[in-house]
């Protein structure tokens, strides 16, 4: 048995897009894992680990909410003695965080701190990976490294920055084995339809209209969910405790140009399905993450270029078009 197969992972936020792809990647490596999420398991088109015929003997799911089931989660951790915990769970929409900021602070700061306080002394935990966000940096110029100062500009970003600082303090004062990852911008098959790439594809395939916030002038670097999964596993197993790692591609692109690629792939006219809408408050015009540390320190490379990833996502959309057409394309807030 490979050494990594002796590890046992808890994935918090298993219903999330990146969490689901990470579980799929773990199962492909034969690594045991348990997933927890506040909702029951999503429909198969949105759960990457449901797409393979890999045995479910090494995966279990528990419906637990970090806001309401902290003790149950702690009991599960103590009972199973997970070697690695990877937390994808967060109240995560940016624009909507202005409406009920207290919900973002409750989940991302208060509940998380309660959970961590109960498990921080469990010696069997080798690594706790906090999957955080580049939103903590605010808008940036050029490619930034992991030591870039925080300058959050929305309630969502503020809540994540506060969480990061709390976890960093626990590492410094209690040797809690936290590692931070920040990825931008993750895409791929199975992503929620309110995200830019799947939404653009569905609108293009169904003759709908895509409202492009601010005309799509924001600059981003996209990375496929499976590349993020491979990086996350490397960092979980070999990353330096107390450190942060950026997970990112090397190329940058404007949102409007990503939509143009989608239009070309779907054989529709850009001007025919795009409407220009106002930009959301606090939107960062650019954040580009320098991933040299991850590449050099842990010998990681991304493998899926944007055009290939878009084609794969387009095929997923076509394969599930009947289901996706009847699925909401709007974010539904849950407390």
Coordinates of C-alpha atoms in Angstrom, one line a residue:
X1 CA 0.0 0.0 0.0
X2 CA 1.3 3.5 -0.8
X3 CA 2.2 5.6 2.1
X4 CA -0.4 8.2 1.3
X5 CA -3.1 5.6 1.5
X6 CA -2.5 5.3 5.2
X7 CA -3.9 8.8 5.6
X8 CA -7.6 9.4 6.4
X9 CA -9.2 12.7 5.2
X10 CA -12.1 14.6 6.4
X11 CA -13.5 17.0 3.8
X12 CA -15.7 19.7 5.3
X13 CA -17.9 21.2 2.6
X14 CA -18.1 18.1 0.5
X15 CA -21.0 19.5 -1.6
X16 CA -18.9 22.4 -2.7
X17 CA -17.6 22.4 -6.2
X18 CA -13.9 22.2 -5.3
X19 CA -14.6 19.9 -2.4
X20 CA -16.4 17.4 -4.6
X21 CA -13.6 17.4 -7.1
X22 CA -11.1 16.9 -4.3
X23 CA -13.0 13.9 -3.0
X24 CA -13.0 12.5 -6.5
X25 CA -9.3 13.0 -6.7
X26 CA -8.7 11.3 -3.3
X27 CA -10.8 8.3 -4.4
X28 CA -8.9 8.0 -7.6
X29 CA -5.8 7.6 -5.5
X30 CA -7.4 5.1 -3.2
X31 CA -7.3 7.4 -0.2
X32 CA -10.0 7.0 2.5
X33 CA -12.1 10.0 3.1
X34 CA -15.3 11.2 4.8
X35 CA -17.3 14.2 3.6
X36 CA -19.6 16.4 5.6
X37 CA -21.9 19.2 4.3
X38 CA -24.9 21.1 5.7
X39 CA -27.2 19.9 2.9
X40 CA -27.9 16.4 1.8
X41 CA -25.7 15.2 -1.1
X42 CA -26.4 17.1 -4.3
X43 CA -27.7 15.7 -7.5
X44 CA -25.0 13.7 -9.4
X45 CA -24.3 16.3 -12.1
X46 CA -22.9 18.6 -9.4
X47 CA -20.8 16.0 -7.5
X48 CA -17.7 15.0 -9.3
X49 CA -17.0 12.0 -7.1
X50 CA -20.3 10.5 -8.3
X51 CA -19.1 10.3 -11.9
X52 CA -16.7 7.5 -11.5
X53 CA -17.3 3.9 -10.7
X54 CA -14.7 3.9 -8.0
X55 CA -15.8 1.9 -5.0
X56 CA -17.6 3.8 -2.3
X57 CA -16.2 1.6 0.3
X58 CA -13.6 4.2 1.2
X59 CA -16.0 7.2 1.3
X60 CA -18.8 8.1 3.7
X61 CA -21.0 11.2 3.9
X62 CA -22.5 12.9 6.9
X63 CA -25.0 15.7 6.8
X64 CA -23.6 18.2 9.4
X65 CA -23.7 22.0 9.5
X66 CA -20.8 23.9 11.1
X67 CA -23.4 26.3 12.5
X68 CA -25.6 23.8 14.2
X69 CA -23.7 20.5 14.5
X70 CA -20.3 21.4 16.0
X71 CA -20.3 18.8 18.7
X72 CA -21.4 16.1 16.2
X73 CA -18.5 17.1 14.0
X74 CA -16.0 17.1 16.9
X75 CA -17.3 13.6 18.0
X76 CA -16.8 12.3 14.4
X77 CA -13.3 13.7 14.3
X78 CA -12.4 12.2 17.6
X79 CA -14.0 8.8 16.7
X80 CA -12.4 8.5 13.2
X81 CA -9.1 10.1 14.1
X82 CA -8.6 11.8 10.8
X83 CA -5.0 12.5 9.9
X84 CA -6.0 15.4 7.6
X85 CA -8.9 17.8 7.6
X86 CA -9.5 19.9 4.5
X87 CA -12.1 22.7 5.0
X88 CA -13.8 24.0 1.9
X89 CA -16.9 25.1 3.9
X90 CA -17.7 28.8 4.0
X91 CA -20.5 31.3 3.4
X92 CA -19.0 32.1 0.0
X93 CA -20.9 34.6 -2.2
X94 CA -19.2 38.0 -2.5
X95 CA -21.9 40.4 -3.7
X96 CA -24.7 38.9 -1.6
X97 CA -22.6 39.3 1.6
X98 CA -23.6 42.9 1.7
X99 CA -27.2 42.0 2.3
X100 CA -26.8 39.8 5.4
X101 CA -23.2 40.3 6.5
X102 CA -24.0 38.8 9.9
X103 CA -24.5 35.4 8.3
X104 CA -21.1 35.5 6.7
X105 CA -19.5 36.5 10.0
X106 CA -21.4 33.8 11.9
X107 CA -20.3 31.0 9.6
X108 CA -16.9 32.1 8.6
X109 CA -15.7 33.5 11.9
X110 CA -17.8 32.5 14.9
X111 CA -18.7 28.9 14.1
X112 CA -15.3 28.1 12.6
X113 CA -13.5 29.4 15.7
X114 CA -15.8 27.3 17.9
X115 CA -15.0 24.2 16.0
X116 CA -11.3 24.7 15.8
X117 CA -11.1 25.5 19.5
X118 CA -12.5 22.0 20.3
X119 CA -10.1 20.1 18.0
X120 CA -6.9 22.2 18.3
X121 CA -5.3 19.8 20.8
X122 CA -6.1 16.6 18.9
X123 CA -2.6 15.2 18.4
X124 CA -3.7 12.8 15.6
X125 CA -4.4 15.6 13.2
X126 CA -1.3 16.0 11.0
X127 CA -2.6 18.9 8.9
X128 CA -5.6 21.1 8.9
X129 CA -6.0 22.7 5.4
X130 CA -7.9 26.0 5.3
X131 CA -9.2 26.5 1.8
X132 CA -9.4 30.3 1.8
X133 CA -9.6 33.0 -0.9
X134 CA -7.6 35.7 -2.7
X135 CA -10.5 38.0 -1.9
X136 CA -8.6 38.8 1.3
X137 CA -6.1 40.7 -0.7
X138 CA -8.6 43.0 -2.3
X139 CA -7.8 44.4 -5.8
X140 CA -4.2 44.0 -6.8
X141 CA -1.7 45.1 -9.5
X142 CA 0.4 42.3 -11.1
X143 CA 1.1 38.8 -9.8
X144 CA 1.2 38.7 -6.0
X145 CA 3.0 36.4 -3.6
X146 CA 1.7 34.8 -0.5
X147 CA 3.1 37.5 1.8
X148 CA 0.9 40.2 0.2
X149 CA -1.0 42.3 2.7
X150 CA -4.7 41.8 3.4
X151 CA -7.0 44.5 2.1
X152 CA -10.5 43.0 2.1
X153 CA -13.2 45.0 0.4
X154 CA -16.5 43.1 1.1
X155 CA -18.1 41.5 4.1
X156 CA -17.3 38.1 2.6
X157 CA -13.6 39.0 2.2
X158 CA -13.5 40.5 5.7
X159 CA -14.9 37.3 7.2
X160 CA -12.3 35.2 5.4
X161 CA -9.4 37.4 6.4
X162 CA -10.5 37.3 10.1
X163 CA -10.7 33.5 9.9
X164 CA -7.2 33.3 8.4
X165 CA -5.8 35.6 11.1
X166 CA -7.5 33.6 13.8
X167 CA -6.0 30.3 12.5
X168 CA -2.6 31.9 12.1
X169 CA -2.7 32.9 15.7
X170 CA -3.6 29.4 16.8
X171 CA -0.6 28.1 14.8
X172 CA 1.7 30.6 16.4
X173 CA 0.4 30.1 20.0
X174 CA -0.7 26.5 20.1
X175 CA 1.2 24.9 17.1
X176 CA -2.2 24.1 15.5
X177 CA -1.1 22.5 12.2
X178 CA -2.9 24.8 9.8
X179 CA -1.9 25.4 6.2
X180 CA -3.7 27.9 3.9
X181 CA -4.5 27.6 0.3
X182 CA -5.8 30.3 -2.1
X183 CA -6.9 29.4 -5.6
X184 CA -8.1 31.6 -8.4
X185 CA -10.3 31.3 -10.4
X186 CA -11.5 27.7 -10.2
X187 CA -13.7 26.3 -13.0
X188 CA -14.7 23.0 -14.5
X189 CA -17.6 20.6 -14.9
X190 CA -20.0 20.5 -12.0
X191 CA -19.7 24.1 -11.1
X192 CA -22.8 26.0 -9.8
X193 CA -24.7 27.7 -12.6
X194 CA -24.5 31.2 -11.1
X195 CA -20.7 31.1 -11.7
X196 CA -19.5 32.9 -14.9
X197 CA -18.4 30.0 -17.0
X198 CA -21.2 27.5 -16.6
X199 CA -23.8 30.3 -16.7
X200 CA -22.4 31.6 -19.9
X201 CA -22.4 28.2 -21.4
X202 CA -26.0 27.4 -20.4
X203 CA -27.2 30.8 -21.7
X204 CA -25.4 30.3 -25.0
X205 CA -26.8 26.8 -25.4
X206 CA -30.4 27.7 -24.6
X207 CA -30.6 31.1 -26.4
X208 CA -30.7 33.1 -23.1
X209 CA -29.0 36.3 -22.1
X210 CA -25.9 36.6 -20.0
X211 CA -25.6 39.8 -17.9
X212 CA -21.9 40.6 -17.8
X213 CA -21.2 42.7 -14.7
X214 CA -19.3 45.8 -15.6
X215 CA -18.7 44.5 -19.1
X216 CA -16.4 41.8 -18.0
X217 CA -13.4 44.1 -17.5
X218 CA -12.0 42.2 -14.5
X219 CA -8.7 40.5 -15.0
X220 CA -8.4 36.9 -13.7
X221 CA -6.4 33.7 -14.0
X222 CA -8.5 30.5 -14.3
X223 CA -7.5 27.1 -13.1
X224 CA -9.3 23.7 -13.5
X225 CA -10.8 22.1 -10.5
X226 CA -8.8 18.9 -11.0
X227 CA -5.5 20.8 -11.0
X228 CA -6.7 22.4 -7.8
X229 CA -7.4 19.0 -6.4
X230 CA -3.9 17.7 -7.2
X231 CA -2.3 20.8 -5.7
X232 CA -4.5 20.4 -2.6
X233 CA -3.4 16.9 -2.0
X234 CA 0.3 17.7 -2.4
X235 CA -0.1 20.6 0.0
X236 CA -2.0 18.4 2.5
X237 CA 0.7 15.8 2.5
X238 CA 3.9 17.8 2.0
X239 CA 3.1 21.5 2.7
X240 CA 4.9 23.4 5.5
X241 CA 2.7 23.9 8.5
X242 CA 1.9 27.6 9.1
X243 CA 2.4 28.5 5.4
X244 CA 0.2 29.7 2.7
X245 CA 0.2 28.4 -0.9
X246 CA -1.3 30.0 -4.0
X247 CA -2.9 27.6 -6.5
X248 CA -3.1 29.3 -9.9
X249 CA -2.4 29.1 -13.5
X250 CA 0.3 31.3 -15.2
X251 CA -1.9 33.1 -17.8
X252 CA -4.3 36.0 -17.2
X253 CA -7.4 36.8 -19.1
X254 CA -10.3 39.3 -18.9
X255 CA -13.7 37.9 -18.0
X256 CA -15.1 39.3 -21.3
X257 CA -12.6 37.2 -23.2
X258 CA -13.5 34.1 -21.4
X259 CA -17.1 34.7 -22.4
X260 CA -15.9 35.3 -26.0
X261 CA -14.3 31.8 -25.9
X262 CA -17.5 30.3 -24.7
X263 CA -19.5 32.0 -27.4
X264 CA -17.0 30.7 -30.0
X265 CA -17.3 27.1 -28.6
X266 CA -21.1 27.3 -28.6
X267 CA -21.2 28.9 -32.0
X268 CA -23.2 31.9 -31.0
X269 CA -22.5 35.6 -31.6
X270 CA -21.1 37.4 -28.6
X271 CA -23.3 40.5 -29.0
X272 CA -26.3 38.3 -29.4
X273 CA -26.3 36.7 -25.9
X274 CA -24.5 39.2 -23.7
X275 CA -25.9 42.3 -22.0
X276 CA -23.7 44.7 -20.0
X277 CA -24.8 45.2 -16.4
X278 CA -23.5 47.3 -13.5
X279 CA -20.5 46.1 -11.6
X280 CA -21.1 44.8 -8.1
X281 CA -20.0 46.9 -5.1
X282 CA -16.5 46.1 -3.8
X283 CA -15.6 44.0 -6.8
X284 CA -11.9 43.6 -7.2
X285 CA -10.7 44.6 -10.7
X286 CA -7.8 42.1 -10.6
X287 CA -6.2 39.5 -8.5
X288 CA -3.5 37.3 -10.0
X289 CA -1.8 34.8 -7.7
X290 CA 1.9 34.0 -8.1
X291 CA 2.1 30.2 -7.7
X292 CA 5.9 29.9 -7.9
X293 CA 6.2 28.8 -4.3
X294 CA 3.9 25.8 -4.9
X295 CA 5.6 24.9 -8.1
X296 CA 9.1 25.0 -6.8
X297 CA 8.7 23.8 -3.2
X298 CA 6.3 20.9 -3.9
X299 CA 7.1 20.3 -7.6
X300 CA 3.5 20.9 -8.8
X301 CA 2.3 21.8 -12.2
X302 CA -1.2 22.5 -13.6
X303 CA -2.0 20.3 -16.6
X304 CA -5.3 21.5 -18.1
X305 CA -5.2 24.6 -20.3
X306 CA -8.2 26.9 -20.4
X307 CA -9.4 26.0 -23.8
X308 CA -9.4 22.2 -23.0
X309 CA -11.1 22.8 -19.7
X310 CA -13.8 24.9 -21.4
X311 CA -14.5 22.2 -23.9
X312 CA -14.8 19.6 -21.0
X313 CA -17.2 22.0 -19.2
X314 CA -19.2 22.5 -22.4
X315 CA -19.5 18.7 -22.9
X316 CA -20.7 18.3 -19.3
X317 CA -23.3 21.0 -19.9
X318 CA -24.5 19.3 -23.1
X319 CA -24.6 15.9 -21.4
X320 CA -26.8 17.3 -18.6
X321 CA -28.6 20.0 -20.5
X322 CA -32.1 18.9 -19.8
X323 CA -31.4 18.8 -16.0
X324 CA -29.4 22.0 -16.0
X325 CA -32.0 23.9 -18.0
X326 CA -34.5 23.4 -15.2
X327 CA -32.0 24.1 -12.4
X328 CA -31.8 27.5 -10.8
X329 CA -29.1 29.8 -12.2
X330 CA -29.3 32.1 -9.2
X331 CA -27.5 31.9 -5.8
X332 CA -29.9 30.9 -3.1
X333 CA -28.8 32.1 0.3
X334 CA -28.9 29.7 3.3
X335 CA -28.3 30.9 6.8

